Short mmCIF file of C-alpha atoms in Angstrom, two decimals:
data_model
loop_
_atom_site.label_atom_id
_atom_site.label_comp_id
_atom_site.label_asym_id
_atom_site.label_seq_id
_atom_site.Cartn_x
_atom_site.Cartn_y
_atom_site.Cartn_z
CA TYR A 1 33.08 -14.09 -28.71
CA ILE A 2 32.49 -12.18 -25.22
CA VAL A 3 32.85 -14.66 -21.90
CA ILE A 4 31.83 -13.46 -18.57
CA LYS A 5 32.76 -15.20 -15.66
CA ILE A 6 30.84 -14.94 -12.74
CA THR A 7 31.91 -15.74 -9.03
CA GLU A 8 28.85 -15.91 -6.43
CA GLY A 9 31.32 -16.00 -3.43
CA ALA A 10 30.37 -17.31 0.13
CA GLN A 11 26.36 -17.67 1.08
CA TYR A 12 25.32 -15.62 3.87
CA ARG A 13 22.72 -16.63 6.41
CA PHE A 14 20.25 -14.64 8.84
CA SER A 15 21.72 -14.41 12.41
CA GLY A 16 18.71 -12.51 13.69
CA PHE A 17 16.90 -9.40 13.94
CA SER A 18 15.73 -6.59 16.17
CA LEU A 19 13.68 -3.66 16.20
CA SER A 20 13.85 -0.18 17.75
CA GLY A 21 12.20 3.09 18.02
CA HIS A 22 8.87 4.34 18.79
CA LEU A 23 7.13 1.28 18.28
CA ILE A 24 3.36 2.45 18.04
CA VAL A 25 2.43 -1.18 17.38
CA PRO A 26 3.08 -3.87 20.01
CA LYS A 27 6.40 -5.36 19.38
CA GLN A 28 5.17 -8.92 19.22
CA LYS A 29 2.88 -8.33 16.47
CA LEU A 30 5.77 -6.17 14.32
CA ARG A 31 7.88 -9.16 15.35
CA SER A 32 5.23 -11.72 13.53
CA LEU A 33 5.50 -9.39 10.46
CA VAL A 34 9.10 -10.15 10.16
CA PRO A 35 9.51 -13.31 7.68
CA ILE A 36 13.37 -13.41 8.76
CA LYS A 37 14.38 -16.73 10.51
CA THR A 38 17.55 -17.39 12.37
CA GLY A 39 19.68 -19.68 10.12
CA ALA A 40 17.89 -18.90 6.80
CA ILE A 41 19.59 -17.96 3.73
CA PHE A 42 19.94 -14.41 3.33
CA SER A 43 17.38 -12.63 1.22
CA ARG A 44 17.09 -9.15 0.29
CA LYS A 45 13.39 -9.87 -0.55
CA SER A 46 12.57 -10.87 3.22
CA ILE A 47 14.17 -7.34 4.39
CA VAL A 48 11.88 -5.62 1.88
CA SER A 49 9.08 -7.83 2.97
CA ALA A 50 9.47 -6.82 6.47
CA GLU A 51 9.80 -3.28 6.01
CA LYS A 52 6.44 -3.56 3.94
CA GLY A 53 4.62 -5.23 6.60
CA ILE A 54 5.71 -3.10 9.22
CA GLY A 55 5.12 0.12 7.39
CA TYR A 56 1.47 -1.63 6.44
CA ALA A 57 0.97 -2.05 10.29
CA LEU A 58 1.95 1.30 11.25
CA GLY A 59 -0.13 3.06 8.55
CA ASP A 60 -3.44 0.89 9.59
CA LYS A 61 -2.84 2.97 12.70
CA GLY A 62 -2.81 6.38 10.94
CA TYR A 63 1.16 6.56 10.37
CA ALA A 64 1.00 6.64 6.64
CA LYS A 65 4.52 8.34 6.41
CA ALA A 66 6.26 6.04 8.76
CA LYS A 67 10.01 5.48 7.97
CA ILE A 68 11.40 1.88 8.56
CA ARG A 69 15.25 1.58 8.18
CA ALA A 70 17.20 -1.68 7.90
CA LYS A 71 20.67 -1.43 8.80
CA THR A 72 22.76 -4.81 8.32
CA THR A 73 25.76 -5.98 10.57
CA THR A 74 27.78 -8.59 8.80
CA ASN A 75 30.07 -11.17 10.38
CA GLU A 76 32.72 -11.91 7.56
CA LYS A 77 34.06 -15.07 9.62
CA ARG A 78 30.82 -16.77 10.15
CA HIS A 79 29.04 -15.44 6.79
CA THR A 80 26.00 -14.50 8.93
CA VAL A 81 23.91 -11.21 8.47
CA PHE A 82 22.19 -9.53 11.77
CA ILE A 83 19.32 -6.92 10.78
CA HIS A 84 18.49 -4.17 12.84
CA PHE A 85 14.74 -2.36 11.59
CA MET A 86 14.84 1.26 13.13
CA VAL A 87 11.02 2.37 13.16
CA THR A 88 10.28 6.33 12.91
CA PRO A 89 6.35 6.60 12.72
CA GLY A 90 6.06 10.24 12.16
CA ARG A 91 3.07 11.96 12.48
CA ARG A 92 -0.71 10.86 12.08
CA VAL A 93 -1.98 11.47 8.93
CA TYR A 94 -5.82 12.61 8.34
CA VAL A 95 -8.03 12.85 5.59
CA ARG A 96 -9.11 16.14 4.65
CA TYR A 97 -11.33 15.18 1.24
CA ILE A 98 -11.86 12.37 -0.46
CA THR A 99 -12.95 13.08 -4.33
CA PHE A 100 -13.67 11.16 -7.43
CA SER A 101 -12.64 12.08 -10.86
CA GLY A 102 -12.81 10.45 -14.48
CA ASN A 103 -16.30 9.88 -14.11
CA SER A 104 -19.44 12.05 -15.23
CA HIS A 105 -22.20 9.47 -15.35
CA THR A 106 -22.56 7.93 -11.60
CA ASP A 107 -23.05 10.49 -8.82
CA ASP A 108 -20.57 10.38 -6.34
CA ASN A 109 -22.89 9.20 -3.48
CA ALA A 110 -22.72 5.80 -5.44
CA PHE A 111 -19.16 5.51 -4.64
CA ARG A 112 -18.99 7.08 -1.20
CA ARG A 113 -21.32 4.46 0.31
CA VAL A 114 -19.00 1.67 -0.28
CA LEU A 115 -15.94 3.37 1.26
CA THR A 116 -14.59 2.04 4.44
CA GLN A 117 -11.98 5.18 4.87
CA MET A 118 -13.90 8.25 5.93
CA GLU A 119 -13.23 12.06 5.37
CA GLY A 120 -12.03 13.41 8.36
CA GLY A 121 -10.53 10.42 10.01
CA ILE A 122 -7.29 9.08 10.60
CA ILE A 123 -5.82 7.34 7.25
CA SER A 124 -5.56 3.57 7.55
CA THR A 125 -3.73 1.55 5.07
CA ARG A 126 -6.25 -1.36 5.43
CA HIS A 127 -9.36 0.96 5.04
CA LEU A 128 -7.81 2.19 1.65
CA ALA A 129 -7.26 -0.95 0.37
CA ASN A 130 -10.52 -2.20 1.40
CA SER A 131 -12.12 0.79 -0.21
CA LYS A 132 -10.35 0.29 -3.43
CA GLN A 133 -11.54 -3.34 -3.46
CA ARG A 134 -15.25 -2.26 -2.79
CA LEU A 135 -15.28 0.07 -5.44
CA MET A 136 -14.10 -2.47 -8.13
CA GLN A 137 -16.48 -4.91 -7.00
CA GLN A 138 -19.38 -2.48 -8.18
CA ALA A 139 -20.90 -3.93 -11.53
CA TYR A 140 -20.26 -0.70 -13.42
CA VAL A 141 -16.79 -0.06 -12.34
CA GLN A 142 -13.91 -0.98 -14.86
CA HIS A 143 -10.94 0.47 -13.01
CA VAL A 144 -9.99 2.08 -10.09
CA ASP A 145 -6.58 4.36 -9.54
CA GLU A 146 -6.05 5.66 -5.90
CA THR A 147 -3.77 8.53 -5.24
CA THR A 148 -3.31 10.40 -2.09
CA THR A 149 -1.95 14.30 -2.07
CA PRO A 150 -0.40 16.22 0.84
CA VAL A 151 -2.40 19.45 1.67
CA PRO A 152 -0.25 22.30 1.10
CA GLY A 153 0.61 23.70 4.38
CA LYS A 154 -0.57 21.07 6.65
CA SER A 155 1.90 18.45 7.59
CA ASN A 156 -0.65 15.77 8.88
CA GLU A 157 -3.31 16.03 6.35
CA GLU A 158 -3.96 14.35 2.80
CA ASP A 159 -6.53 14.35 0.31
CA ILE A 160 -7.27 11.27 -1.44
CA ASN A 161 -8.58 10.99 -5.12
CA TYR A 162 -9.98 7.99 -6.69
CA LYS A 163 -9.97 7.98 -10.76
CA VAL A 164 -13.04 5.51 -11.65
CA ALA A 165 -13.35 4.44 -15.04
CA THR A 166 -16.85 2.79 -15.44
CA TYR A 167 -18.52 0.38 -18.23
CA PRO A 168 -20.32 2.61 -21.19
CA ALA A 169 -24.03 2.62 -20.15
CA GLY A 170 -26.39 0.85 -22.17
CA GLU A 171 -28.16 2.06 -25.07
CA VAL A 172 -31.19 1.26 -26.78
CA ARG A 173 -32.15 2.59 -30.27
CA MET A 174 -35.47 1.88 -32.08
CA GLY A 175 -36.94 2.83 -35.52
CA VAL A 176 -40.22 3.47 -36.69
CA GLY A 177 -41.17 3.79 -40.17
CA TYR A 178 -44.44 3.74 -42.18
CA GLY A 179 -45.20 3.77 -45.93
CA ASP A 180 -48.34 3.32 -47.80
CA VAL A 181 -46.48 1.52 -50.63
CA ASP A 182 -46.29 -2.07 -49.34
#
């Protein structure tokens, strides 16, 4: 027999949060993206969700390489945790090329006309997600994988590749025969 004893310890609650750094997006909007409420039970999931939300908002403005770090300050007597989010947006990122791979039957123009993210423009997390969704909505598209690759020698440019899998094209086969016996 193996006996394992687990002791959880005291339950901690959020005492609040703050934002600092170079905030590109208005502070009020960023605050609305943080799901942390004062007095709520501490949850690492809430912190990760806040980091993703802030990163998505900055990525929508072209700051795809933004760094959001959460620093915790713990009050052992009151069993509370205060979260301080440090935001570093980095440089704006632009799209150099958009390419398609994995498909030899459909012309790239058929895919390009549904994209909302454009070449030469600022990269946007919203436009990338919207473009992928619109590609998936095409009747002949089975699956789409999106990858972004930094351009060698350029710190603010990326190439986007969509690997598109399409359904097999329909086939029609006919056969005709002639015989003088029957």
